[in-house]
Amino acid sequence: MRSLLRPVAALAVGFTTTTYAFSASTSFCAAAPHVPYISSKTAAAIDVSLMNPSASPAYTLPQLMELAGLTVSTAFHKTYPPSSHVLVFVGPGNNGGDGLVAARHLKLWGYDVTCVVPKLKDAFFEKLRKQAEDCGCEIITKEPREGYASLLTPSTVIIDSVFGFSATGPPRAPYNDIVPFLHSTTAPVMAVDIPSGWSVDSGDVNYTNYAPDSLISLTAPKLGSKGFKGRHWLGGHFVPKRFEAEFGIKVDGVYEGGEIVRELTPGGEGGEDVDGYSVVYVTAPNGDLAQVIASELVKSKTVACVNIIPAVKSVYAWKGNVEVDDEVLMMIKTRKERVGDVEKIVKKLHEYETPEVLVVGVEGGSKEYLKWLGESVDKRK
Ligand SMILES: NC(=O)C1=CN([C@@H]2O[C@H](COP(=O)(O)OP(=O)(O)OC[C@H]3O[C@@H](n4cnc5c(N)ncnc54)[C@H](OP(=O)(O)O)[C@@H]3O)[C@@H](O)[C@H]2O)[C@@H](O)CC1
Ligand SMILES: [K+]
């Protein structure tokens, strides 16, 4: 007799079949370039993996910062003419280090550059400051008596390299004067990685109305920049290919023809939030029950689509025996935030006591398909 308790381990055989059916039954292997947004947590994990001294690629911080800073200056050069005066606000972490390296490159490319450096973390940052100074950048360590606005000229473009993906909470001194200045100035700003003062994961949740003119995202755009409306560049030519699958940051075709930055369309070209979608696997004893569950899920706009894959054989351990069952497999596509609702509906309609509900993260997909997916599922109420 078919067991009613369905252990997760029973998925092994079905999973293989599913993988095949997934690509064979749909047509969304589109060639459109896809650029995923990542969370602050993922960004930090990538940083750790890039610089883990005991595992490849074992980059050192100075190596990465040189590449990141060159990336920032390249995006800047593509956006603003060399006749601009550049005012770089340098923060306490690596975002600030990117700004100091970019300042040096921009000066060497002919820009007039001033760096505001109120604090330096350690000897390495002191070296970066010195290198910028040696290349001809003006260095300012505290707010002028007349305020930061007195540093502006009619051609000034600001680089906001105050806070990156590790910043949290309201700005503390000495940045509690700089960040409000950035939020209120009318001078154009290029933000590095994330506009300072925005939440890295949620954007301008504090309603600062800070809207930089341009943004250079490093490695992958951060979730908080999803609503960014200005010119948006992506750089990160230092990330090994294998990280694409590992961290879901596949960026096919992004860096072409020797370029180290690529402009995204406003809001991010193909920049759907892949962190925001899930595939849920549910097995059922027969196609009729699967169809009842699938119809309810789609009708209620809890999910966008359910593929019912027939003739799945599940082989699993059960009470010391090896069981073999004929089942069907539902492959359900939805927003991540609706996975809990999917589980509720499945449990309500299913005849198993413990139906399988296994959630798999989405690593990528075509721009058009992900857009349709998002539009087809109601957001959580
Ligand atoms: N892989 C990549 O893409 C690469 C990325 N790179 C770059 O690194 C950036 C991330 O760097 P990061 O981790 O050093 O973080 P970031 O935000 O610059 O500074 C943290 C500092 O800020 C401070 N702090 C925090 N909150 C604060 C507050 N409210 N008010 C005041 N201070 C506050 C905090 O102090 P603490 O809280 O520790 O006292 C700490 O000292 C990333 O965005 C990118 O630009 C490249 O350089 C390399 C390759
Ligand atoms: K920033």
Short mmCIF file of C-alpha atoms and ligand atoms in Angstrom, two decimals:
data_model
loop_
_atom_site.label_atom_id
_atom_site.label_comp_id
_atom_site.label_asym_id
_atom_site.label_seq_id
_atom_site.Cartn_x
_atom_site.Cartn_y
_atom_site.Cartn_z
CA MET A 1 0.00 0.00 0.00
CA ARG A 2 1.23 3.46 -0.86
CA SER A 3 2.69 5.24 2.12
CA LEU A 4 1.11 8.50 3.16
CA LEU A 5 4.24 9.91 4.70
CA ARG A 6 6.47 11.16 1.92
CA PRO A 7 10.06 11.69 3.01
CA VAL A 8 12.03 14.35 1.16
CA ALA A 9 14.65 11.74 0.25
CA ALA A 10 12.06 10.20 -2.07
CA LEU A 11 12.94 12.94 -4.51
CA ALA A 12 16.13 11.47 -5.84
CA VAL A 13 14.74 9.80 -8.95
CA GLY A 14 12.05 12.38 -9.61
CA PHE A 15 14.58 15.17 -9.49
CA THR A 16 16.52 13.85 -12.46
CA THR A 17 13.36 13.56 -14.52
CA THR A 18 12.35 17.05 -13.53
CA THR A 19 15.56 18.66 -14.63
CA TYR A 20 15.05 17.25 -18.09
CA ALA A 21 11.37 18.13 -18.26
CA PHE A 22 12.10 21.68 -17.11
CA SER A 23 14.12 22.61 -20.15
CA ALA A 24 12.35 20.35 -22.61
CA SER A 25 8.85 21.55 -21.86
CA THR A 26 9.48 25.27 -21.90
CA SER A 27 11.10 27.70 -24.30
CA PHE A 28 12.74 30.22 -22.04
CA CYS A 29 16.39 29.54 -22.75
CA ALA A 30 16.45 32.98 -24.39
CA ALA A 31 19.68 34.70 -25.38
CA ALA A 32 18.77 38.00 -23.71
CA PRO A 33 21.56 39.12 -21.38
CA HIS A 34 20.56 38.57 -17.83
CA VAL A 35 21.85 40.51 -14.86
CA PRO A 36 20.63 39.38 -11.45
CA TYR A 37 20.37 41.58 -8.38
CA ILE A 38 22.01 40.31 -5.19
CA SER A 39 21.46 40.84 -1.50
CA SER A 40 24.02 42.38 0.88
CA LYS A 41 24.49 38.90 2.30
CA THR A 42 25.36 37.44 -1.11
CA ALA A 43 27.67 40.40 -1.85
CA ALA A 44 29.54 39.81 1.41
CA ALA A 45 29.76 36.05 0.73
CA ILE A 46 31.24 36.73 -2.73
CA ASP A 47 33.80 39.07 -1.16
CA VAL A 48 34.80 36.40 1.34
CA SER A 49 35.17 33.79 -1.40
CA LEU A 50 37.21 36.13 -3.60
CA MET A 51 39.64 36.81 -0.78
CA ASN A 52 39.76 33.49 1.07
CA PRO A 53 43.55 33.02 1.36
CA SER A 54 43.30 29.24 1.42
CA ALA A 55 41.06 28.76 -1.63
CA SER A 56 41.33 29.96 -5.21
CA PRO A 57 41.17 32.73 -6.46
CA ALA A 58 42.70 34.07 -3.19
CA TYR A 59 42.73 37.67 -4.34
CA THR A 60 44.27 40.14 -1.93
CA LEU A 61 42.31 43.24 -0.95
CA PRO A 62 44.75 45.60 -2.74
CA GLN A 63 44.35 43.59 -5.96
CA LEU A 64 40.56 43.74 -5.83
CA MET A 65 40.48 47.37 -4.88
CA GLU A 66 42.73 48.32 -7.79
CA LEU A 67 40.37 46.53 -10.18
CA ALA A 68 37.25 47.93 -8.51
CA GLY A 69 38.69 51.46 -8.51
CA LEU A 70 39.71 51.20 -12.16
CA THR A 71 36.18 49.98 -12.91
CA VAL A 72 34.67 53.00 -11.14
CA SER A 73 36.93 55.45 -12.97
CA THR A 74 36.17 53.78 -16.31
CA ALA A 75 32.41 54.11 -15.77
CA PHE A 76 32.94 57.73 -14.69
CA HIS A 77 35.03 58.49 -17.78
CA LYS A 78 32.30 57.06 -20.01
CA THR A 79 29.70 59.26 -18.32
CA TYR A 80 31.35 62.64 -17.65
CA PRO A 81 33.78 64.74 -19.74
CA PRO A 82 37.41 65.24 -18.59
CA SER A 83 36.66 68.95 -18.19
CA SER A 84 34.71 68.02 -15.03
CA HIS A 85 35.92 68.73 -11.54
CA VAL A 86 35.56 65.51 -9.53
CA LEU A 87 34.76 65.66 -5.81
CA VAL A 88 35.22 62.24 -4.21
CA PHE A 89 33.72 61.57 -0.78
CA VAL A 90 35.71 58.71 0.73
CA GLY A 91 34.10 56.49 3.36
CA PRO A 92 35.62 54.28 6.06
CA GLY A 93 35.48 50.91 4.28
CA ASN A 94 36.35 49.35 0.94
CA ASN A 95 33.78 51.49 -0.87
CA GLY A 96 35.92 54.44 0.18
CA GLY A 97 39.05 52.61 -1.02
CA ASP A 98 37.42 52.20 -4.46
CA GLY A 99 36.89 55.97 -4.48
CA LEU A 100 40.54 56.71 -3.67
CA VAL A 101 41.80 54.42 -6.43
CA ALA A 102 39.30 55.90 -8.90
CA ALA A 103 40.44 59.41 -7.92
CA ARG A 104 44.03 58.56 -8.85
CA HIS A 105 43.06 57.17 -12.27
CA LEU A 106 40.79 60.11 -13.03
CA LYS A 107 43.51 62.59 -12.15
CA LEU A 108 45.92 60.77 -14.47
CA TRP A 109 43.26 60.94 -17.19
CA GLY A 110 43.14 64.72 -16.90
CA TYR A 111 40.30 65.42 -14.48
CA ASP A 112 40.68 67.98 -11.71
CA VAL A 113 40.14 65.87 -8.55
CA THR A 114 39.45 66.71 -4.89
CA CYS A 115 39.07 63.94 -2.29
CA VAL A 116 37.30 64.44 1.03
CA VAL A 117 38.93 61.89 3.35
CA PRO A 118 37.80 62.48 6.94
CA LYS A 119 39.10 59.19 8.33
CA LEU A 120 41.50 56.42 7.27
CA LYS A 121 41.03 52.85 8.41
CA ASP A 122 44.64 51.67 8.42
CA ALA A 123 48.08 51.92 6.83
CA PHE A 124 46.84 50.44 3.55
CA PHE A 125 44.21 53.17 3.18
CA GLU A 126 46.82 55.75 4.17
CA LYS A 127 48.93 54.46 1.26
CA LEU A 128 45.99 54.82 -1.15
CA ARG A 129 45.46 58.39 0.03
CA LYS A 130 49.17 59.16 -0.42
CA GLN A 131 49.16 57.64 -3.92
CA ALA A 132 46.19 59.79 -4.90
CA GLU A 133 47.93 62.85 -3.50
CA ASP A 134 51.19 62.00 -5.31
CA CYS A 135 49.24 61.79 -8.56
CA GLY A 136 47.96 65.32 -8.00
CA CYS A 137 44.60 64.91 -6.24
CA GLU A 138 43.77 67.56 -3.67
CA ILE A 139 43.07 65.97 -0.26
CA ILE A 140 40.71 67.53 2.28
CA THR A 141 40.36 65.94 5.70
CA LYS A 142 37.56 67.96 7.26
CA GLU A 143 34.55 69.99 6.29
CA PRO A 144 35.51 73.52 5.20
CA ARG A 145 34.19 76.31 7.46
CA GLU A 146 31.86 77.36 4.59
CA GLY A 147 30.51 73.81 4.26
CA TYR A 148 30.96 71.13 1.62
CA ALA A 149 28.97 73.18 -0.88
CA SER A 150 31.92 75.59 -1.04
CA LEU A 151 33.93 72.84 -2.76
CA LEU A 152 31.56 72.75 -5.71
CA THR A 153 32.32 74.42 -9.05
CA PRO A 154 29.89 74.65 -11.99
CA SER A 155 31.55 71.54 -13.48
CA THR A 156 31.71 69.41 -10.32
CA VAL A 157 30.57 65.81 -10.45
CA ILE A 158 30.58 64.05 -7.08
CA ILE A 159 31.65 60.45 -6.53
CA ASP A 160 29.78 58.94 -3.60
CA SER A 161 32.14 56.29 -2.24
CA VAL A 162 31.07 56.73 1.37
CA PHE A 163 29.20 53.50 2.14
CA GLY A 164 29.07 50.18 0.29
CA PHE A 165 27.30 46.90 0.91
CA SER A 166 28.34 46.62 4.59
CA ALA A 167 26.86 49.88 5.86
CA THR A 168 23.95 49.73 8.28
CA GLY A 169 21.91 52.24 10.26
CA PRO A 170 21.99 56.03 10.16
CA PRO A 171 25.36 57.57 9.28
CA ARG A 172 27.62 58.13 12.25
CA ALA A 173 30.22 60.90 12.63
CA PRO A 174 32.07 62.09 10.63
CA TYR A 175 29.71 60.92 7.85
CA ASN A 176 26.58 62.34 9.49
CA ASP A 177 27.42 65.66 7.78
CA ILE A 178 28.59 64.22 4.47
CA VAL A 179 25.63 61.95 3.77
CA PRO A 180 22.98 64.68 4.30
CA PHE A 181 25.06 66.92 2.04
CA LEU A 182 25.01 64.25 -0.68
CA HIS A 183 21.25 63.90 -0.26
CA SER A 184 20.64 67.62 -0.65
CA THR A 185 23.16 68.74 -3.28
CA THR A 186 22.04 69.57 -6.78
CA ALA A 187 25.44 68.61 -8.24
CA PRO A 188 25.41 65.38 -10.25
CA VAL A 189 26.56 62.32 -8.31
CA MET A 190 27.94 58.96 -9.41
CA ALA A 191 27.33 56.47 -6.58
CA VAL A 192 29.67 53.53 -6.09
CA ASP A 193 27.85 50.19 -5.58
CA ILE A 194 24.87 51.70 -3.73
CA PRO A 195 23.80 55.30 -3.02
CA SER A 196 25.03 56.03 0.53
CA GLY A 197 22.12 56.21 2.95
CA TRP A 198 20.00 53.78 0.94
CA SER A 199 19.37 50.35 2.38
CA VAL A 200 21.56 47.89 0.45
CA ASP A 201 18.66 45.42 0.29
CA SER A 202 15.61 47.69 0.16
CA GLY A 203 16.66 50.97 -1.46
CA ASP A 204 15.50 54.40 -0.34
CA VAL A 205 13.34 53.13 2.50
CA ASN A 206 14.07 56.26 4.56
CA TYR A 207 12.61 58.50 1.83
CA THR A 208 15.79 60.56 1.49
CA ASN A 209 14.84 61.30 -2.13
CA TYR A 210 18.54 60.93 -2.87
CA ALA A 211 18.69 60.17 -6.59
CA PRO A 212 22.28 60.04 -7.90
CA ASP A 213 22.74 60.83 -11.56
CA SER A 214 24.58 57.54 -12.14
CA LEU A 215 25.56 54.33 -10.37
CA ILE A 216 28.41 51.87 -10.87
CA SER A 217 27.47 48.48 -9.40
CA LEU A 218 30.34 46.11 -8.64
CA THR A 219 30.06 42.35 -9.32
CA ALA A 220 26.24 42.54 -9.52
CA PRO A 221 23.67 45.26 -8.75
CA LYS A 222 22.43 45.20 -5.16
CA LEU A 223 18.74 44.59 -4.46
CA GLY A 224 18.38 48.12 -3.09
CA SER A 225 19.29 49.60 -6.48
CA LYS A 226 16.34 47.97 -8.24
CA GLY A 227 14.43 51.22 -8.45
CA PHE A 228 17.46 53.21 -9.60
CA LYS A 229 16.45 55.52 -12.42
CA GLY A 230 19.75 57.11 -13.55
CA ARG A 231 22.55 55.77 -15.77
CA HIS A 232 23.52 52.43 -14.36
CA TRP A 233 26.85 50.73 -15.04
CA LEU A 234 27.96 47.25 -14.08
CA GLY A 235 31.58 46.19 -13.51
CA GLY A 236 33.27 43.22 -11.93
CA HIS A 237 35.62 41.75 -14.44
CA PHE A 238 37.55 40.14 -11.58
CA VAL A 239 34.98 37.48 -10.70
CA PRO A 240 35.84 33.91 -11.80
CA LYS A 241 33.30 32.28 -14.11
CA ARG A 242 32.49 29.51 -11.64
CA PHE A 243 31.09 32.10 -9.22
CA GLU A 244 28.26 32.70 -11.68
CA ALA A 245 26.61 29.41 -10.87
CA GLU A 246 27.74 29.35 -7.26
CA PHE A 247 26.20 32.72 -6.41
CA GLY A 248 23.57 33.07 -9.15
CA ILE A 249 25.30 36.02 -10.81
CA LYS A 250 25.46 34.85 -14.38
CA VAL A 251 26.20 37.82 -16.57
CA ASP A 252 26.40 36.42 -20.10
CA GLY A 253 27.70 38.86 -22.63
CA VAL A 254 28.24 41.62 -20.13
CA TYR A 255 31.90 42.30 -20.76
CA GLU A 256 32.63 42.32 -24.44
CA GLY A 257 35.35 43.67 -26.67
CA GLY A 258 37.83 44.45 -23.91
CA GLU A 259 35.34 46.50 -21.91
CA ILE A 260 35.38 46.29 -18.10
CA VAL A 261 32.05 48.02 -17.60
CA ARG A 262 28.71 47.68 -19.27
CA GLU A 263 25.79 50.06 -19.16
CA LEU A 264 22.49 48.61 -18.01
CA THR A 265 19.19 50.08 -19.08
CA PRO A 266 17.45 52.09 -16.33
CA GLY A 267 16.25 49.69 -13.68
CA GLY A 268 18.83 47.15 -14.86
CA GLU A 269 18.87 45.36 -18.17
CA GLY A 270 17.27 42.01 -17.59
CA GLY A 271 17.62 42.98 -13.97
CA GLU A 272 14.87 40.87 -12.59
CA ASP A 273 15.30 39.92 -9.00
CA VAL A 274 16.24 36.28 -9.36
CA ASP A 275 16.59 36.18 -5.58
CA GLY A 276 12.82 36.80 -5.68
CA TYR A 277 11.58 33.68 -7.52
CA SER A 278 11.40 30.04 -6.58
CA VAL A 279 10.52 26.69 -8.08
CA VAL A 280 8.59 24.35 -5.80
CA TYR A 281 8.51 20.60 -6.38
CA VAL A 282 5.48 18.66 -5.18
CA THR A 283 4.74 15.03 -5.99
CA ALA A 284 1.20 13.62 -6.19
CA PRO A 285 -0.20 10.11 -6.50
CA ASN A 286 -1.97 10.83 -9.81
CA GLY A 287 -2.58 13.44 -12.46
CA ASP A 288 -6.15 14.18 -11.35
CA LEU A 289 -5.12 15.32 -7.89
CA ALA A 290 -2.14 17.23 -9.32
CA GLN A 291 -4.51 19.06 -11.66
CA VAL A 292 -6.85 20.03 -8.81
CA ILE A 293 -3.94 21.45 -6.82
CA ALA A 294 -2.38 23.15 -9.85
CA SER A 295 -5.69 24.79 -10.87
CA GLU A 296 -6.21 26.18 -7.38
CA LEU A 297 -2.65 27.52 -7.25
CA VAL A 298 -2.89 29.26 -10.61
CA LYS A 299 -6.53 30.45 -10.20
CA SER A 300 -5.67 32.14 -6.90
CA LYS A 301 -2.61 33.80 -8.51
CA THR A 302 -0.42 32.17 -5.90
CA VAL A 303 1.79 30.82 -8.70
CA ALA A 304 2.36 31.61 -12.36
CA CYS A 305 2.59 28.13 -13.79
CA VAL A 306 2.59 24.45 -12.88
CA ASN A 307 4.09 21.78 -15.12
CA ILE A 308 2.64 18.37 -14.38
CA ILE A 309 5.16 15.75 -15.34
CA PRO A 310 3.61 12.29 -15.68
CA ALA A 311 5.07 8.85 -15.04
CA VAL A 312 7.60 9.73 -12.39
CA LYS A 313 8.94 6.74 -10.52
CA SER A 314 9.93 7.53 -6.95
CA VAL A 315 12.31 5.18 -5.17
CA TYR A 316 12.74 5.87 -1.49
CA ALA A 317 13.56 4.40 1.88
CA TRP A 318 10.51 3.80 4.04
CA LYS A 319 10.46 1.99 7.40
CA GLY A 320 13.56 0.00 6.53
CA ASN A 321 12.36 -1.00 3.06
CA VAL A 322 12.99 0.32 -0.40
CA GLU A 323 9.65 1.53 -1.77
CA VAL A 324 8.89 2.20 -5.42
CA ASP A 325 5.86 4.34 -6.34
CA ASP A 326 4.40 5.70 -9.54
CA GLU A 327 3.69 9.39 -9.10
CA VAL A 328 3.40 12.63 -11.00
CA LEU A 329 5.61 15.60 -10.29
CA MET A 330 4.44 19.17 -10.15
CA MET A 331 6.99 21.83 -10.96
CA ILE A 332 5.57 25.09 -9.65
CA LYS A 333 6.92 28.55 -10.47
CA THR A 334 6.18 31.46 -8.19
CA ARG A 335 7.50 34.44 -6.27
CA LYS A 336 9.71 33.45 -3.34
CA GLU A 337 7.46 35.41 -0.98
CA ARG A 338 4.47 33.17 -1.94
CA VAL A 339 6.14 29.84 -1.13
CA GLY A 340 4.43 29.69 2.28
CA ASP A 341 1.02 30.14 0.60
CA VAL A 342 1.85 27.39 -1.90
CA GLU A 343 2.59 25.06 0.99
CA LYS A 344 -0.71 25.90 2.69
CA ILE A 345 -2.77 25.18 -0.44
CA VAL A 346 -0.86 21.97 -1.17
CA LYS A 347 -1.40 20.72 2.38
CA LYS A 348 -5.11 21.61 2.25
CA LEU A 349 -5.79 19.71 -1.00
CA HIS A 350 -3.25 16.89 -0.90
CA GLU A 351 -4.11 13.40 0.24
CA TYR A 352 -0.64 12.60 1.62
CA GLU A 353 -0.19 13.23 5.33
CA THR A 354 3.19 14.85 4.66
CA PRO A 355 3.32 15.90 1.04
CA GLU A 356 6.65 16.78 -0.45
CA VAL A 357 7.15 20.54 -0.72
CA LEU A 358 10.71 21.22 -1.82
CA VAL A 359 11.79 24.73 -2.74
CA VAL A 360 14.61 25.44 -5.19
CA GLY A 361 16.08 28.91 -5.76
CA VAL A 362 16.03 30.42 -9.25
CA GLU A 363 19.49 31.17 -10.59
CA GLY A 364 18.49 32.96 -13.77
CA GLY A 365 16.07 33.02 -16.65
CA SER A 366 15.16 35.10 -19.64
CA LYS A 367 14.16 38.70 -19.05
CA GLU A 368 10.77 38.19 -20.72
CA TYR A 369 9.93 35.01 -18.87
CA LEU A 370 10.82 36.40 -15.43
CA LYS A 371 8.81 39.54 -16.19
CA TRP A 372 5.78 37.40 -17.07
CA LEU A 373 6.32 35.30 -13.94
CA GLY A 374 6.34 38.39 -11.71
CA GLU A 375 3.22 39.81 -13.37
CA SER A 376 1.30 36.54 -13.09
CA VAL A 377 1.66 36.13 -9.32
CA ASP A 378 0.01 38.42 -6.78
CA LYS A 379 2.39 39.87 -4.22
CA ARG A 380 1.94 38.66 -0.65
CA LYS A 381 -0.85 40.60 1.06
N1 LIG B 1 33.45 41.92 -4.66
C1 LIG B 1 33.26 43.20 -4.92
O1 LIG B 1 32.32 43.51 -5.58
C2 LIG B 1 34.19 44.20 -4.39
C3 LIG B 1 33.69 45.27 -3.69
N2 LIG B 1 34.44 46.28 -3.28
C4 LIG B 1 33.87 47.41 -2.53
O2 LIG B 1 33.79 47.08 -1.18
C5 LIG B 1 32.54 47.57 -0.66
C6 LIG B 1 32.19 46.87 0.59
O3 LIG B 1 33.23 47.15 1.47
P1 LIG B 1 33.08 47.00 3.05
O4 LIG B 1 32.65 45.64 3.34
O5 LIG B 1 34.34 47.48 3.65
O6 LIG B 1 31.88 47.95 3.38
P2 LIG B 1 31.63 49.52 3.32
O7 LIG B 1 30.16 49.67 3.31
O8 LIG B 1 32.41 50.17 2.27
O9 LIG B 1 32.23 50.06 4.68
C7 LIG B 1 31.97 49.50 5.90
C8 LIG B 1 32.56 50.48 6.90
O10 LIG B 1 31.60 51.48 7.17
C9 LIG B 1 31.39 51.56 8.55
N3 LIG B 1 29.97 51.81 8.75
C10 LIG B 1 28.95 50.98 8.54
N4 LIG B 1 27.79 51.58 8.75
C11 LIG B 1 28.09 52.85 9.16
C12 LIG B 1 27.31 53.95 9.56
N5 LIG B 1 25.98 53.89 9.60
N6 LIG B 1 27.96 55.09 9.91
C13 LIG B 1 29.32 55.17 9.89
N7 LIG B 1 30.10 54.15 9.53
C14 LIG B 1 29.49 52.99 9.16
C15 LIG B 1 31.83 50.27 9.13
O11 LIG B 1 32.28 50.52 10.41
P3 LIG B 1 31.90 49.51 11.59
O12 LIG B 1 30.38 49.33 11.53
O13 LIG B 1 32.62 48.26 11.27
O14 LIG B 1 32.34 50.22 12.80
C16 LIG B 1 32.95 49.86 8.19
O15 LIG B 1 34.17 50.49 8.61
C17 LIG B 1 31.60 47.36 -1.80
O16 LIG B 1 30.40 48.07 -1.68
C18 LIG B 1 32.46 47.79 -2.97
O17 LIG B 1 32.40 49.20 -3.13
C19 LIG B 1 35.85 46.32 -3.76
O18 LIG B 1 36.66 47.20 -3.07
C20 LIG B 1 36.44 44.94 -3.77
C21 LIG B 1 35.64 44.02 -4.64
K K B 2 28.34 54.47 -2.12
#
